[in-house]
Amino acid sequence: MGRVTQRTPAIRLEVTADGVVTRSRPDTVAVEEPLEMRVDGTSISVTMRTPGDDFDLTLGYLLTEGVLRHGTDVAQMMHCLDEDENGSPTYNVVDVTLAPDVTVDLSRSERNQYTTSACGVCGKTSIEAITTHRPYAVDTDAVRLSPAVLTGLPDVLRTRQKVFDKTGGLHAAGLFTPEGEALVVREDVGRHNAVDKVIGWAGRAGRLPLAGHVLVVSGRASFELVQKAVMAGIPALVAVSAPSSLAVGLAREAGLTLVGFARAPRLTVYAGEHRLDLG
């Protein structure tokens, strides 16, 4: 498999009262490489990702884009033996073989279908598309959530970001129980990839839908991340930073609890406040 980090030459500058002090030294950066996803030999998407958990990433993408419904729709996933200019395998292509009798609409894998950073009519259409095609009823999830637990989840997530500790350059996503137990944490240069890796892990483990769980992300809550939570049946999304207007709109329409700026002892609730136990 490809490396998740690599060393690169860098120049460290320090501004002092006497001027600028420079020092040449190698630094560790996160690896970013393309991953091509194929279904029965047909290319459906290319994403820039951090190598690792490629099968989870691929399955998560197919599930959250509505191409597949269950992890059992897949018979096999394998890395194609593509090679770089030196003849070494890159492991940058994953081919999915569908289970017998499973047919899919590959047009649903076009990312722009639901994830445009749009407003007005386009934004309303995107929200309606998700709420119409979502496979699970997130709005009926009766899970109760403790604000005290939610404010602590980003700190738990941070302790599990091993590659971030080395590079400072990766997003993270984690799946938690309502009691605050971390079930899985994944890192990637793309925040949507990190979420796909989490949901793909759940799909391969036969855990979908993820009713009664909480998705935690290390950055902002975009429309795309809310979409993925809804498509996986997750009733709550907690973000360290702010949500977008479309993310709030989709969360309210779908009945998802959306929390932003979650840093102990505070958080801000943008949708689904009925699930919070304020007693």
Tab-separated table of C-alpha atoms in Angstrom:
chain	number	residue	atom	x	y	z
A	1	MET	CA	0.000	0.000	0.000
A	2	GLY	CA	1.048	3.606	-0.482
A	3	ARG	CA	2.514	5.673	2.311
A	4	VAL	CA	0.316	8.111	4.220
A	5	THR	CA	3.217	10.490	4.960
A	6	GLN	CA	6.504	11.419	3.355
A	7	ARG	CA	9.507	13.562	4.177
A	8	THR	CA	10.223	16.641	2.099
A	9	PRO	CA	12.862	19.425	2.229
A	10	ALA	CA	11.645	22.617	3.888
A	11	ILE	CA	12.979	25.894	5.247
A	12	ARG	CA	11.875	26.970	8.715
A	13	LEU	CA	11.782	30.744	9.275
A	14	GLU	CA	11.690	32.441	12.648
A	15	VAL	CA	11.145	36.191	12.898
A	16	THR	CA	13.137	37.736	15.757
A	17	ALA	CA	13.943	41.251	16.904
A	18	ASP	CA	17.292	40.940	15.118
A	19	GLY	CA	15.855	39.715	11.812
A	20	VAL	CA	14.793	36.459	10.227
A	21	VAL	CA	16.536	33.235	11.198
A	22	THR	CA	16.353	30.434	8.616
A	23	ARG	CA	17.036	26.762	9.048
A	24	SER	CA	16.813	24.014	6.434
A	25	ARG	CA	15.273	20.801	7.673
A	26	PRO	CA	13.101	17.967	6.342
A	27	ASP	CA	9.430	18.048	7.280
A	28	THR	CA	6.684	15.420	7.265
A	29	VAL	CA	3.677	16.040	4.996
A	30	ALA	CA	0.538	14.053	4.280
A	31	VAL	CA	0.519	12.116	1.030
A	32	GLU	CA	-2.135	13.067	-1.522
A	33	GLU	CA	-2.720	10.745	-4.479
A	34	PRO	CA	-5.601	10.058	-6.860
A	35	LEU	CA	-7.903	7.105	-6.360
A	36	GLU	CA	-9.951	5.903	-9.312
A	37	MET	CA	-13.089	3.931	-8.441
A	38	ARG	CA	-14.501	1.435	-10.908
A	39	VAL	CA	-17.660	-0.660	-10.819
A	40	ASP	CA	-17.423	-3.832	-12.887
A	41	GLY	CA	-14.614	-2.202	-14.864
A	42	THR	CA	-16.420	1.093	-15.502
A	43	SER	CA	-14.731	4.191	-14.080
A	44	ILE	CA	-17.180	6.206	-11.974
A	45	SER	CA	-15.068	8.663	-9.994
A	46	VAL	CA	-11.573	9.932	-9.269
A	47	THR	CA	-10.863	11.582	-5.923
A	48	MET	CA	-7.691	12.927	-4.355
A	49	ARG	CA	-7.144	11.073	-1.098
A	50	THR	CA	-4.641	9.942	1.487
A	51	PRO	CA	-3.791	6.273	0.758
A	52	GLY	CA	-5.218	3.779	3.202
A	53	ASP	CA	-8.678	2.317	3.850
A	54	ASP	CA	-9.314	2.525	0.101
A	55	PHE	CA	-11.989	-0.183	0.149
A	56	ASP	CA	-13.877	1.640	2.907
A	57	LEU	CA	-13.531	4.897	0.970
A	58	THR	CA	-14.872	3.318	-2.216
A	59	LEU	CA	-17.808	1.578	-0.559
A	60	GLY	CA	-18.642	4.660	1.497
A	61	TYR	CA	-18.697	6.785	-1.634
A	62	LEU	CA	-21.006	4.346	-3.432
A	63	LEU	CA	-23.349	4.204	-0.448
A	64	THR	CA	-23.527	7.929	0.244
A	65	GLU	CA	-23.979	8.775	-3.434
A	66	GLY	CA	-26.938	6.381	-3.572
A	67	VAL	CA	-25.300	4.022	-6.076
A	68	LEU	CA	-25.521	1.113	-3.608
A	69	ARG	CA	-27.879	0.434	-0.714
A	70	HIS	CA	-26.049	-2.257	1.255
A	71	GLY	CA	-22.521	-3.466	1.753
A	72	THR	CA	-23.721	-6.876	0.582
A	73	ASP	CA	-24.324	-5.398	-2.883
A	74	VAL	CA	-20.569	-5.880	-3.383
A	75	ALA	CA	-19.120	-9.303	-4.102
A	76	GLN	CA	-15.476	-8.230	-4.191
A	77	MET	CA	-13.189	-5.213	-4.128
A	78	MET	CA	-9.606	-5.289	-5.309
A	79	HIS	CA	-6.755	-2.957	-6.179
A	80	CYS	CA	-5.930	-3.061	-9.859
A	81	LEU	CA	-2.241	-3.567	-10.574
A	82	ASP	CA	-1.662	-0.143	-12.115
A	83	GLU	CA	1.969	0.957	-12.238
A	84	ASP	CA	3.901	4.214	-12.019
A	85	GLU	CA	6.628	5.337	-14.421
A	86	ASN	CA	9.132	3.099	-12.620
A	87	GLY	CA	6.977	0.002	-12.968
A	88	SER	CA	6.008	-0.094	-9.284
A	89	PRO	CA	2.357	-0.710	-8.289
A	90	THR	CA	0.540	2.431	-7.148
A	91	TYR	CA	-2.603	0.868	-5.652
A	92	ASN	CA	-4.503	3.901	-6.917
A	93	VAL	CA	-7.356	2.053	-8.650
A	94	VAL	CA	-10.088	0.063	-6.869
A	95	ASP	CA	-12.405	-2.145	-8.922
A	96	VAL	CA	-15.725	-3.179	-7.386
A	97	THR	CA	-17.415	-6.387	-8.517
A	98	LEU	CA	-21.133	-6.332	-7.826
A	99	ALA	CA	-22.935	-9.255	-6.257
A	100	PRO	CA	-25.021	-11.431	-8.605
A	101	ASP	CA	-28.361	-9.915	-9.592
A	102	VAL	CA	-27.334	-6.439	-8.347
A	103	THR	CA	-27.787	-3.669	-10.902
A	104	VAL	CA	-26.903	-0.025	-10.341
A	105	ASP	CA	-27.524	3.345	-11.940
A	106	LEU	CA	-24.008	4.692	-12.389
A	107	SER	CA	-25.334	8.140	-13.290
A	108	ARG	CA	-26.010	8.595	-9.560
A	109	SER	CA	-22.278	8.593	-8.926
A	110	GLU	CA	-21.875	12.041	-10.478
A	111	ARG	CA	-20.825	14.100	-7.460
A	112	ASN	CA	-22.359	17.345	-8.724
A	113	GLN	CA	-25.818	15.802	-8.730
A	114	TYR	CA	-26.277	16.519	-5.021
A	115	THR	CA	-23.195	18.341	-3.792
A	116	THR	CA	-23.024	21.634	-5.626
A	117	SER	CA	-22.191	24.646	-3.447
A	118	ALA	CA	-25.362	26.283	-4.665
A	119	CYS	CA	-28.069	28.622	-3.397
A	120	GLY	CA	-31.606	29.658	-4.289
A	121	VAL	CA	-33.435	27.269	-6.612
A	122	CYS	CA	-30.393	24.997	-7.066
A	123	GLY	CA	-29.967	24.664	-3.331
A	124	LYS	CA	-33.650	23.874	-2.802
A	125	THR	CA	-33.508	21.282	-5.571
A	126	SER	CA	-30.448	19.638	-3.997
A	127	ILE	CA	-32.153	19.375	-0.599
A	128	GLU	CA	-35.306	17.919	-2.141
A	129	ALA	CA	-33.238	15.379	-4.079
A	130	ILE	CA	-31.583	14.083	-0.909
A	131	THR	CA	-34.756	13.939	1.174
A	132	THR	CA	-36.552	12.182	-1.686
A	133	HIS	CA	-33.888	9.539	-2.318
A	134	ARG	CA	-32.628	8.947	1.231
A	135	PRO	CA	-32.895	5.230	2.081
A	136	TYR	CA	-33.413	5.698	5.827
A	137	ALA	CA	-35.813	7.813	7.913
A	138	VAL	CA	-33.413	9.861	10.041
A	139	ASP	CA	-36.214	12.075	11.349
A	140	THR	CA	-37.831	9.186	13.277
A	141	ASP	CA	-34.645	8.280	15.172
A	142	ALA	CA	-35.482	8.579	18.883
A	143	VAL	CA	-31.905	8.713	20.218
A	144	ARG	CA	-31.304	11.120	23.112
A	145	LEU	CA	-28.055	13.082	23.263
A	146	SER	CA	-26.257	14.645	26.204
A	147	PRO	CA	-24.756	18.114	25.575
A	148	ALA	CA	-21.991	17.260	28.043
A	149	VAL	CA	-21.033	14.223	25.965
A	150	LEU	CA	-21.280	16.071	22.647
A	151	THR	CA	-18.947	18.880	23.722
A	152	GLY	CA	-16.271	16.334	24.572
A	153	LEU	CA	-16.408	14.333	21.332
A	154	PRO	CA	-14.073	16.599	19.291
A	155	ASP	CA	-11.378	16.158	21.950
A	156	VAL	CA	-11.772	12.380	21.772
A	157	LEU	CA	-11.560	12.584	17.988
A	158	ARG	CA	-8.414	14.671	18.227
A	159	THR	CA	-6.644	12.089	20.380
A	160	ARG	CA	-7.200	9.510	17.618
A	161	GLN	CA	-5.698	11.644	14.809
A	162	LYS	CA	-2.326	9.928	14.630
A	163	VAL	CA	-1.326	11.161	11.165
A	164	PHE	CA	-2.443	14.714	11.969
A	165	ASP	CA	-0.003	14.663	14.885
A	166	LYS	CA	2.813	14.113	12.396
A	167	THR	CA	1.671	16.445	9.610
A	168	GLY	CA	-0.998	18.881	10.827
A	169	GLY	CA	-2.588	18.437	7.408
A	170	LEU	CA	-5.480	15.959	7.593
A	171	HIS	CA	-9.193	16.064	8.294
A	172	ALA	CA	-10.794	13.464	10.535
A	173	ALA	CA	-14.198	11.864	10.960
A	174	GLY	CA	-15.358	9.533	13.688
A	175	LEU	CA	-18.404	7.439	14.498
A	176	PHE	CA	-19.506	7.529	18.133
A	177	THR	CA	-22.158	6.007	20.358
A	178	PRO	CA	-24.475	8.381	22.257
A	179	GLU	CA	-22.415	7.610	25.361
A	180	GLY	CA	-19.260	8.947	23.690
A	181	GLU	CA	-17.518	5.698	22.714
A	182	ALA	CA	-15.468	6.016	19.523
A	183	LEU	CA	-16.218	3.090	17.212
A	184	VAL	CA	-13.997	4.132	14.304
A	185	VAL	CA	-11.914	7.177	13.327
A	186	ARG	CA	-10.516	7.847	9.865
A	187	GLU	CA	-8.232	10.579	8.496
A	188	ASP	CA	-7.825	11.971	4.986
A	189	VAL	CA	-6.780	15.099	3.104
A	190	GLY	CA	-10.422	15.390	2.002
A	191	ARG	CA	-13.082	15.857	4.688
A	192	HIS	CA	-15.640	14.045	2.511
A	193	ASN	CA	-13.198	11.151	2.041
A	194	ALA	CA	-12.762	10.803	5.809
A	195	VAL	CA	-16.542	10.506	6.213
A	196	ASP	CA	-16.790	8.026	3.330
A	197	LYS	CA	-14.110	5.891	4.992
A	198	VAL	CA	-16.147	5.819	8.207
A	199	ILE	CA	-19.407	4.955	6.460
A	200	GLY	CA	-17.683	2.408	4.228
A	201	TRP	CA	-16.281	0.729	7.351
A	202	ALA	CA	-19.814	0.510	8.723
A	203	GLY	CA	-21.129	-0.842	5.418
A	204	ARG	CA	-18.506	-3.574	5.274
A	205	ALA	CA	-19.269	-4.481	8.899
A	206	GLY	CA	-23.006	-4.791	8.187
A	207	ARG	CA	-23.881	-1.929	10.532
A	208	LEU	CA	-26.076	0.156	8.195
A	209	PRO	CA	-28.272	2.011	8.868
A	210	LEU	CA	-26.355	3.838	11.594
A	211	ALA	CA	-29.379	4.684	13.716
A	212	GLY	CA	-28.575	5.991	17.178
A	213	HIS	CA	-25.023	7.062	16.295
A	214	VAL	CA	-23.175	10.378	16.120
A	215	LEU	CA	-20.823	11.457	13.321
A	216	VAL	CA	-18.072	13.874	14.407
A	217	VAL	CA	-15.926	15.852	11.946
A	218	SER	CA	-12.819	17.907	12.629
A	219	GLY	CA	-13.722	20.891	10.447
A	220	ARG	CA	-16.829	22.608	9.192
A	221	ALA	CA	-20.178	20.969	8.428
A	222	SER	CA	-20.769	21.303	4.690
A	223	PHE	CA	-23.865	20.308	2.743
A	224	GLU	CA	-21.967	17.298	1.443
A	225	LEU	CA	-21.189	15.962	4.914
A	226	VAL	CA	-24.798	16.347	6.046
A	227	GLN	CA	-25.834	14.518	2.875
A	228	LYS	CA	-23.548	11.600	3.696
A	229	ALA	CA	-24.828	11.381	7.270
A	230	VAL	CA	-28.427	11.341	6.056
A	231	MET	CA	-27.711	8.695	3.417
A	232	ALA	CA	-26.133	6.458	6.078
A	233	GLY	CA	-29.033	6.891	8.511
A	234	ILE	CA	-26.962	8.845	11.063
A	235	PRO	CA	-29.222	11.077	13.200
A	236	ALA	CA	-26.592	13.528	14.495
A	237	LEU	CA	-23.587	15.368	13.087
A	238	VAL	CA	-21.171	17.272	15.337
A	239	ALA	CA	-18.600	19.641	13.819
A	240	VAL	CA	-15.723	21.540	15.364
A	241	SER	CA	-16.394	24.522	13.121
A	242	ALA	CA	-19.389	26.193	11.456
A	243	PRO	CA	-22.057	24.762	9.147
A	244	SER	CA	-23.068	26.230	5.804
A	245	SER	CA	-26.564	27.522	5.084
A	246	LEU	CA	-27.349	24.541	2.842
A	247	ALA	CA	-26.071	22.141	5.490
A	248	VAL	CA	-28.505	23.685	7.990
A	249	GLY	CA	-31.327	23.567	5.444
A	250	LEU	CA	-30.796	19.895	4.650
A	251	ALA	CA	-30.428	18.956	8.322
A	252	ARG	CA	-33.733	20.608	9.180
A	253	GLU	CA	-35.520	19.073	6.203
A	254	ALA	CA	-34.181	15.581	6.896
A	255	GLY	CA	-34.615	15.710	10.677
A	256	LEU	CA	-30.899	15.456	11.511
A	257	THR	CA	-29.423	17.024	14.640
A	258	LEU	CA	-26.683	19.423	13.496
A	259	VAL	CA	-24.194	20.802	16.014
A	260	GLY	CA	-21.396	23.253	15.262
A	261	PHE	CA	-18.597	24.943	17.233
A	262	ALA	CA	-18.474	21.976	19.594
A	263	ARG	CA	-15.660	22.831	21.979
A	264	ALA	CA	-16.098	22.214	25.670
A	265	PRO	CA	-17.955	23.669	27.435
A	266	ARG	CA	-19.990	25.119	24.527
A	267	LEU	CA	-21.753	24.067	21.353
A	268	THR	CA	-24.274	25.598	18.957
A	269	VAL	CA	-27.310	23.637	17.751
A	270	TYR	CA	-28.615	24.472	14.274
A	271	ALA	CA	-31.175	21.695	13.770
A	272	GLY	CA	-32.736	18.768	15.625
A	273	GLU	CA	-32.503	20.308	19.080
A	274	HIS	CA	-35.354	18.019	20.227
A	275	ARG	CA	-32.831	15.175	20.664
A	276	LEU	CA	-30.773	17.048	23.264
A	277	ASP	CA	-31.368	16.068	26.874
A	278	LEU	CA	-31.450	19.402	28.691
A	279	GLY	CA	-32.718	17.999	31.970
